[in-house]
C-alpha cells in the first residue's frame, strides 16, 4: 500500500486537476461561448476524487475500543472527497488508524460524482453569462444528490453495494463549506476544531478582546473574524476593530482564534432560536470538529436561583421541533461525561470555588429548549410538563445544538448563565440586564475557553461511543 502521505497527495492531485479543468472550460465558455468537449463528463475530468478501501477481514492485531477508526465488517468502503488540502490532517489521521490495525488496500481514482460549477467560480469573472447558461453545459448543484442519509442511518444501500467510508461525501461537504462562508463571513480555512456558540453579541466583544491578547501564546497565531477582522500580533482593546457591518452582512458572524494545527477556538454568535442553531451546526459538522459547546443565557426556573448563576445541562426537554423529523424528541440525548467533567472543572478553576461553594452558583439539571420566544404567555399550557421534567432553565438553542452533536457524532455540552427568572418576578429589564452583563459575561466566557483547553488535552479520549450507531462509517 502507498503511504498515508502519498494517498493524501494523490487526492489533492486528482481534485486540483479536476478543478483546474472545470475552471478552464468555464472560462473558455464565458470568453467566447465555446462549449466544453463532450468527453469531459464521461472521462470524469470534472469529478471529485474517490477514496476506496478494500478490507477482506484480516486484522493486524486486536482492534481497540475507540469510538471511530473501525471497520465493522469485510467489504469495500468508499467516499468522494472535496478540498483534500483543507482536510489533509483529518484524512491522514483516519487512514493511519485504519492502516495500523487492519490489512487494507487503499486506492484513489476519479469518481462519478461531478463538482458543481458554483463551487469553483472564485476568481472567474462571469460577466453577463447567467447561471442558467452555465448549468446547460456544466455540472450544477442537484439537491436530490445532497443529504444526511448516512448520518441518519436512513439507507445502507443494496446488499453488495460499497459501504460509506465517512458521514459526508464531496457534494454534501462542498454545499456546507459554501454556506459557512456565507453565514459566518469568514474563510472556512480559519474555522477551528473547538467551537463555542453564544446567543448574545456581548460575548463576541469579550472573546475578541481576550483572543487578541493570546496571539503568540499556546500556539495561537492569529485572530480572524467577520467583517474582515484579522490580527496576527497581540492587540489590546481589539473589540474596537470589530466591524459594525458584520451583523448586517452575515447572519451568524464567527471569530476564530487560530492555531496552525487547527486546534484553536471558534466562537459563533448564532443569535436567537433553534432554526439558526440547526442551520450552523448542519454546516459546521462537515469540518468534523472535536467538540462544540453552548455558553449562552437562559431563564432560571427555580426560585433559589440568582441572576448570574450557572446551569450545567445534563438533560434536555426538546420543544424546539426543528429536528423532530430526523431525530424524534423521544430519543434521549446522553450527557457526554468527558465534556461534563471538563465544564465542571473549568467552572471551579475560573470561579476559584469548589464543592458546596460552587453548588451555590452552579446547578446541574434539565434545560428546556423552546421555539417560542414568548413562551411565558402560554405558561399555563405547559406548566405541568415543565414541572414534571424537573427543569432548572429554559432557552431556545441548547437542545438543538446538543441534538445535532448527537446526530453528527460531535461531542457536545451546555453551560448557561441565568439572565432572568420569569416565573419568579425577575424579568429581563434594561437596567438589570446591563448589570448582569457586566458582572457575568467575562467569567462565563472564561469557563467556556478553559473547557476547550481541557478537552484539547484529552485528545481522542473525548470521542464517546455513546455517539455511535449500530453500524458506523469508519471515519470519525
Coordinates of C-alpha atoms in Angstrom, one line a residue, residues 38-471:
X38 CA -18.2 16.3 -24.9
X39 CA -16.0 13.7 -23.2
X40 CA -15.4 15.7 -20.0
X41 CA -18.2 14.0 -18.0
X42 CA -17.6 10.6 -19.5
X43 CA -14.0 10.6 -18.6
X44 CA -14.6 12.1 -15.1
X45 CA -12.4 15.1 -15.8
X46 CA -14.6 17.3 -13.6
X47 CA -15.2 14.7 -10.9
X48 CA -14.3 14.6 -7.2
X49 CA -11.6 12.2 -6.3
X50 CA -12.8 9.0 -4.7
X51 CA -11.0 7.1 -1.9
X52 CA -11.7 3.4 -1.8
X53 CA -10.7 0.9 1.0
X54 CA -10.9 -2.8 0.4
X55 CA -11.0 -4.9 3.5
X56 CA -11.0 -8.7 3.4
X57 CA -11.4 -9.2 7.1
X58 CA -7.8 -9.6 8.3
X59 CA -6.6 -7.6 11.2
X60 CA -3.0 -6.8 12.3
X61 CA -4.0 -7.3 15.9
X62 CA -6.8 -6.9 18.4
X63 CA -8.8 -3.8 17.5
X64 CA -9.0 -1.1 20.1
X65 CA -12.2 0.0 21.8
X66 CA -12.1 3.5 20.4
X67 CA -15.3 5.0 19.0
X68 CA -14.1 5.5 15.5
X69 CA -11.4 4.2 13.1
X70 CA -13.0 0.8 12.9
X71 CA -14.0 -1.5 10.1
X72 CA -17.2 -3.2 11.3
X73 CA -17.2 -5.9 8.5
X74 CA -15.3 -7.0 5.4
X75 CA -16.2 -5.2 2.2
X76 CA -15.4 -2.1 0.1
X77 CA -15.7 1.3 1.7
X78 CA -15.8 4.5 -0.5
X79 CA -16.3 8.2 -0.3
X80 CA -15.8 11.2 -2.5
X81 CA -13.6 13.9 -1.1
X82 CA -13.5 17.7 -1.7
X83 CA -10.9 20.2 -0.7
X84 CA -8.4 17.5 0.4
X85 CA -5.8 20.1 1.3
X86 CA -8.2 21.5 3.9
X87 CA -8.9 18.1 5.3
X88 CA -5.3 16.7 5.0
X89 CA -4.7 16.3 8.7
X90 CA -8.1 14.7 9.3
X91 CA -7.7 12.3 6.3
X92 CA -4.2 11.4 7.4
X93 CA -5.4 10.6 11.0
X94 CA -8.3 8.5 9.9
X95 CA -6.3 6.5 7.3
X96 CA -3.4 5.9 9.7
X97 CA -5.7 4.5 12.4
X98 CA -7.2 2.0 9.9
X99 CA -3.8 1.1 8.4
X100 CA -2.4 0.4 11.9
X101 CA -5.0 -2.3 12.7
X102 CA -6.4 -3.7 9.5
X103 CA -4.9 -5.3 6.4
X104 CA -6.4 -2.9 3.8
X105 CA -5.9 -1.8 0.2
X106 CA -6.4 1.9 -0.5
X107 CA -6.9 3.4 -3.9
X108 CA -7.6 6.9 -5.2
X109 CA -9.4 7.5 -8.5
X110 CA -11.8 9.8 -10.3
X111 CA -15.4 9.3 -9.1
X112 CA -18.6 9.5 -11.0
X113 CA -19.7 12.5 -8.8
X114 CA -19.0 15.8 -10.6
X115 CA -18.0 19.0 -8.9
X116 CA -20.9 21.6 -9.4
X117 CA -19.7 24.7 -11.2
X118 CA -20.8 27.2 -8.4
X119 CA -18.0 25.8 -6.1
X120 CA -15.2 26.7 -8.5
X121 CA -16.2 30.2 -9.7
X122 CA -13.9 32.1 -7.3
X123 CA -11.5 34.1 -9.5
X124 CA -13.6 33.8 -12.6
X125 CA -15.4 36.9 -14.0
X126 CA -18.7 35.6 -15.3
X127 CA -19.7 38.9 -17.0
X128 CA -23.2 38.7 -18.4
X129 CA -23.3 34.9 -18.5
X130 CA -26.2 33.7 -16.4
X131 CA -26.2 30.7 -14.1
X132 CA -28.8 29.0 -16.3
X133 CA -26.4 29.3 -19.3
X134 CA -23.6 27.7 -17.3
X135 CA -25.9 25.0 -16.0
X136 CA -26.7 23.9 -19.6
X137 CA -23.1 22.8 -20.1
X138 CA -21.6 22.2 -16.6
X139 CA -22.5 20.2 -13.5
X140 CA -24.8 22.0 -11.2
X141 CA -26.0 21.5 -7.6
X142 CA -28.6 18.8 -7.6
X143 CA -30.3 18.8 -4.2
X144 CA -31.6 15.3 -4.7
X145 CA -28.0 14.1 -4.5
X146 CA -27.2 16.0 -1.3
X147 CA -28.4 14.8 2.1
X148 CA -27.7 13.3 5.5
X149 CA -28.9 9.7 4.9
X150 CA -25.6 8.3 6.1
X151 CA -25.6 10.3 9.3
X152 CA -29.3 9.5 9.9
X153 CA -28.8 5.8 9.0
X154 CA -31.7 6.0 6.5
X155 CA -30.3 3.8 3.8
X156 CA -27.3 1.5 3.6
X157 CA -27.9 0.6 0.0
X158 CA -28.4 -2.8 -1.5
X159 CA -26.5 -5.9 -0.4
X160 CA -23.2 -6.0 -2.0
X161 CA -23.0 -2.2 -2.6
X162 CA -19.9 -0.4 -1.3
X163 CA -20.2 0.8 2.3
X164 CA -19.9 4.5 3.2
X165 CA -16.4 5.5 4.4
X166 CA -17.5 8.8 6.0
X167 CA -20.6 10.6 7.1
X168 CA -20.3 13.3 4.4
X169 CA -19.3 13.0 0.7
X170 CA -17.8 15.6 -1.5
X171 CA -21.1 17.1 -2.6
X172 CA -22.5 17.4 0.9
X173 CA -19.3 18.9 2.2
X174 CA -19.0 21.5 -0.6
X175 CA -22.6 22.5 0.0
X176 CA -21.8 23.2 3.6
X177 CA -18.5 24.9 3.1
X178 CA -20.2 27.4 0.8
X179 CA -22.9 28.0 3.3
X180 CA -20.4 28.5 6.1
X181 CA -18.6 31.3 4.3
X182 CA -22.0 32.9 3.6
X183 CA -23.4 32.7 7.1
X184 CA -20.2 33.4 9.2
X185 CA -18.5 35.9 7.0
X186 CA -15.1 34.2 7.4
X187 CA -13.0 31.7 5.5
X188 CA -13.6 28.0 6.2
X189 CA -9.8 27.6 6.4
X190 CA -9.9 29.7 9.6
X191 CA -12.5 27.5 11.4
X192 CA -11.1 25.7 14.4
X193 CA -11.8 22.3 16.0
X194 CA -13.2 23.6 19.3
X195 CA -16.4 25.6 18.8
X196 CA -18.3 27.9 21.2
X197 CA -21.8 29.0 20.4
X198 CA -23.4 32.0 22.1
X199 CA -26.6 33.9 21.6
X200 CA -25.5 37.4 22.7
X201 CA -23.2 39.8 21.0
X202 CA -21.5 40.9 24.2
X203 CA -19.8 37.6 24.3
X204 CA -18.2 38.5 21.0
X205 CA -16.7 41.7 22.4
X206 CA -15.3 39.7 25.4
X207 CA -13.9 36.9 23.2
X208 CA -12.3 39.2 20.7
X209 CA -10.6 41.2 23.5
X210 CA -9.3 38.1 25.2
X211 CA -8.3 36.2 22.0
X212 CA -6.3 39.1 20.6
X213 CA -4.2 39.1 23.7
X214 CA -3.4 35.4 23.3
X215 CA -1.7 35.7 19.9
X216 CA 1.8 34.4 20.3
X217 CA 0.9 32.2 23.3
X218 CA -0.1 28.5 23.5
X219 CA 0.3 28.0 19.7
X220 CA -2.2 30.8 18.7
X221 CA -1.0 32.6 15.7
X222 CA -3.9 34.9 14.6
X223 CA -7.5 36.1 15.2
X224 CA -9.8 36.2 12.3
X225 CA -13.4 37.4 12.3
X226 CA -16.4 38.6 10.3
X227 CA -16.2 41.9 8.6
X228 CA -12.5 41.5 7.7
X229 CA -11.0 41.3 11.2
X230 CA -7.6 39.8 11.1
X231 CA -4.9 40.2 13.7
X232 CA -1.6 38.4 13.8
X233 CA 0.1 40.2 16.7
X234 CA -1.1 40.7 20.3
X235 CA -3.6 43.6 20.5
X236 CA -5.3 45.4 23.3
X237 CA -8.9 46.5 23.1
X238 CA -9.4 44.5 19.9
X239 CA -13.2 44.9 20.1
X240 CA -12.6 48.4 18.7
X241 CA -11.5 46.7 15.5
X242 CA -14.9 44.9 15.1
X243 CA -16.9 45.9 12.0
X244 CA -20.3 47.4 12.6
X245 CA -21.4 45.9 9.3
X246 CA -20.9 42.2 10.3
X247 CA -24.4 41.7 11.6
X248 CA -26.0 43.4 8.5
X249 CA -24.0 41.3 6.1
X250 CA -23.7 38.0 7.9
X251 CA -26.4 36.1 9.8
X252 CA -24.1 34.3 12.3
X253 CA -20.7 36.0 12.5
X254 CA -17.8 33.9 13.6
X255 CA -14.5 34.7 15.2
X256 CA -11.5 32.3 15.1
X257 CA -8.5 32.1 17.5
X258 CA -6.3 30.2 15.1
X259 CA -3.6 27.6 15.7
X260 CA -1.6 26.1 12.9
X261 CA -2.9 22.6 13.9
X262 CA -6.5 24.0 13.8
X263 CA -7.0 23.1 17.4
X264 CA -7.8 26.6 18.3
X265 CA -11.2 28.1 19.3
X266 CA -14.0 29.4 17.2
X267 CA -16.8 31.5 18.6
X268 CA -20.1 31.8 16.6
X269 CA -22.8 34.2 17.6
X270 CA -25.8 32.2 16.4
X271 CA -28.4 34.8 17.6
X272 CA -31.7 33.6 19.0
X273 CA -33.7 30.5 18.1
X274 CA -33.4 26.8 17.2
X275 CA -33.5 27.4 13.4
X276 CA -30.2 29.3 13.5
X277 CA -28.7 26.6 15.8
X278 CA -29.7 23.8 13.4
X279 CA -28.5 25.7 10.3
X280 CA -25.0 26.5 11.5
X281 CA -24.4 23.0 13.0
X282 CA -25.6 21.3 9.8
X283 CA -22.7 23.0 8.1
X284 CA -20.0 23.0 10.8
X285 CA -20.4 19.3 11.1
X286 CA -18.7 18.6 7.8
X287 CA -15.5 20.1 9.3
X288 CA -15.5 17.2 11.9
X289 CA -14.9 19.4 14.9
X290 CA -13.6 17.9 18.1
X291 CA -16.4 19.4 20.2
X292 CA -18.9 22.2 20.4
X293 CA -20.4 23.9 23.4
X294 CA -23.2 26.3 24.1
X295 CA -22.4 29.1 26.5
X296 CA -25.4 31.4 26.2
X297 CA -28.1 32.7 28.5
X298 CA -31.2 31.1 29.9
X299 CA -34.2 31.8 32.1
X300 CA -33.9 30.4 35.5
X301 CA -36.9 28.3 36.5
X302 CA -36.2 27.8 40.2
X303 CA -36.8 30.3 43.0
X304 CA -33.5 29.5 44.6
X305 CA -31.5 30.6 41.5
X306 CA -30.0 34.0 41.3
X307 CA -29.2 36.2 38.3
X308 CA -25.7 35.3 37.1
X309 CA -25.9 31.6 38.4
X310 CA -24.7 28.9 36.1
X311 CA -26.7 26.0 34.7
X312 CA -24.8 22.8 33.6
X313 CA -27.2 20.9 31.4
X314 CA -27.2 17.1 31.8
X315 CA -30.6 16.5 30.1
X316 CA -32.9 18.4 27.7
X317 CA -36.6 18.7 27.2
X318 CA -36.8 19.3 23.4
X319 CA -39.6 21.7 22.5
X320 CA -37.5 23.2 19.6
X321 CA -39.2 21.0 17.0
X322 CA -36.7 21.7 14.2
X323 CA -35.2 18.2 14.3
X324 CA -38.3 16.2 15.0
X325 CA -38.5 14.6 11.5
X326 CA -34.9 13.3 11.7
X327 CA -34.3 12.9 15.4
X328 CA -37.7 12.4 17.2
X329 CA -37.9 14.2 20.6
X330 CA -38.3 10.9 22.5
X331 CA -34.7 9.9 21.5
X332 CA -32.6 10.7 24.7
X333 CA -29.5 12.8 24.4
X334 CA -26.9 11.3 26.7
X335 CA -24.6 13.6 28.7
X336 CA -21.0 13.2 27.4
X337 CA -19.1 12.6 30.7
X338 CA -15.8 13.9 29.4
X339 CA -17.4 17.2 28.4
X340 CA -19.4 17.5 31.7
X341 CA -16.3 16.9 33.8
X342 CA -14.4 19.5 31.8
X343 CA -17.1 22.1 32.2
X344 CA -17.3 21.5 35.9
X345 CA -13.5 21.6 36.3
X346 CA -13.3 24.8 34.3
X347 CA -16.0 26.4 36.5
X348 CA -14.1 25.5 39.6
X349 CA -10.9 26.9 38.2
X350 CA -12.4 30.2 36.9
X351 CA -14.6 30.8 40.0
X352 CA -12.0 29.8 42.5
X353 CA -14.5 27.7 44.4
X354 CA -15.5 24.1 44.5
X355 CA -17.7 21.6 46.4
X356 CA -20.7 23.1 48.2
X357 CA -19.5 26.7 47.5
X358 CA -19.6 26.1 43.7
X359 CA -23.0 24.4 44.1
X360 CA -24.3 27.7 45.4
X361 CA -23.6 29.2 41.9
X362 CA -24.0 26.3 39.6
X363 CA -26.8 23.8 39.3
X364 CA -26.9 20.7 37.2
X365 CA -30.2 19.6 35.7
X366 CA -32.6 19.7 32.7
X367 CA -32.8 22.5 30.2
X368 CA -35.9 23.2 28.2
X369 CA -35.3 24.4 24.7
X370 CA -38.4 26.0 23.1
X371 CA -39.1 27.5 19.7
X372 CA -41.5 30.1 21.2
X373 CA -39.7 33.2 22.4
X374 CA -42.9 34.3 24.2
X375 CA -43.4 31.0 25.9
X376 CA -44.3 32.9 29.1
X377 CA -47.6 34.0 27.5
X378 CA -48.7 30.3 27.3
X379 CA -47.1 29.1 30.6
X380 CA -50.4 27.8 31.9
X381 CA -50.5 25.3 29.0
X382 CA -47.0 24.0 29.7
X383 CA -46.5 24.5 33.5
X384 CA -47.3 20.9 34.4
X385 CA -45.0 19.5 31.8
X386 CA -42.2 21.8 32.8
X387 CA -42.6 20.9 36.4
X388 CA -42.6 17.2 35.7
X389 CA -39.4 17.5 33.7
X390 CA -37.7 19.0 36.9
X391 CA -36.2 21.6 34.6
X392 CA -34.0 24.3 36.0
X393 CA -33.6 26.5 32.9
X394 CA -35.1 27.4 29.6
X395 CA -33.6 28.7 26.4
X396 CA -34.0 28.5 22.6
X397 CA -30.8 26.8 21.3
X398 CA -29.1 24.4 23.7
X399 CA -31.1 21.2 23.0
X400 CA -30.8 21.8 19.2
X401 CA -27.1 22.1 19.4
X402 CA -26.7 19.0 21.5
X403 CA -29.1 17.0 19.4
X404 CA -27.1 18.0 16.3
X405 CA -23.9 16.9 18.1
X406 CA -25.5 13.6 18.9
X407 CA -26.8 13.3 15.3
X408 CA -23.4 14.1 13.7
X409 CA -21.2 12.4 16.3
X410 CA -19.7 15.7 17.7
X411 CA -19.1 15.8 21.4
X412 CA -21.4 18.5 22.9
X413 CA -22.1 20.3 26.2
X414 CA -24.0 23.2 27.6
X415 CA -23.2 25.7 30.3
X416 CA -25.7 28.6 30.6
X417 CA -25.9 31.7 32.7
X418 CA -29.2 32.8 34.3
X419 CA -30.2 36.2 32.9
X420 CA -33.7 36.4 34.3
X421 CA -36.3 34.4 36.4
X422 CA -39.5 35.0 34.5
X423 CA -41.6 32.7 36.8
X424 CA -40.4 34.5 39.9
X425 CA -40.9 38.1 39.0
X426 CA -37.4 38.9 37.8
X427 CA -37.9 39.8 34.2
X428 CA -35.2 40.8 31.8
X429 CA -35.3 44.6 32.2
X430 CA -32.8 47.0 30.6
X431 CA -31.1 48.2 33.8
X432 CA -30.9 44.8 35.4
X433 CA -29.6 43.3 32.2
X434 CA -26.7 45.7 32.0
X435 CA -25.5 45.0 35.5
X436 CA -25.8 41.2 34.8
X437 CA -23.8 41.5 31.6
X438 CA -21.0 43.5 33.2
X439 CA -20.6 41.0 36.1
X440 CA -21.2 37.6 34.5
X441 CA -20.0 37.5 30.8
X442 CA -16.3 37.6 31.4
X443 CA -16.3 34.7 33.8
X444 CA -18.8 32.7 31.8
X445 CA -16.7 33.1 28.6
X446 CA -13.5 32.2 30.5
X447 CA -15.2 28.9 31.6
X448 CA -16.0 28.1 28.0
X449 CA -12.5 28.8 26.9
X450 CA -10.9 26.8 29.7
X451 CA -13.2 23.9 28.9
X452 CA -12.0 23.9 25.3
X453 CA -8.4 23.8 26.6
X454 CA -9.2 20.8 28.9
X455 CA -10.9 18.9 26.1
X456 CA -7.9 19.6 23.8
X457 CA -5.7 17.9 26.4
X458 CA -7.9 14.8 26.3
X459 CA -7.3 14.2 22.6
X460 CA -9.1 11.1 21.1
X461 CA -10.4 10.1 24.5
X462 CA -13.0 12.8 24.1
X463 CA -15.0 10.9 21.5
X464 CA -17.5 8.8 23.2
X465 CA -19.0 5.5 21.9
X466 CA -22.3 6.9 23.1
X467 CA -22.4 8.9 19.9
X468 CA -22.1 5.9 17.6
X469 CA -24.9 3.9 16.0
X470 CA -25.0 0.1 15.5
X471 CA -23.2 0.4 12.2

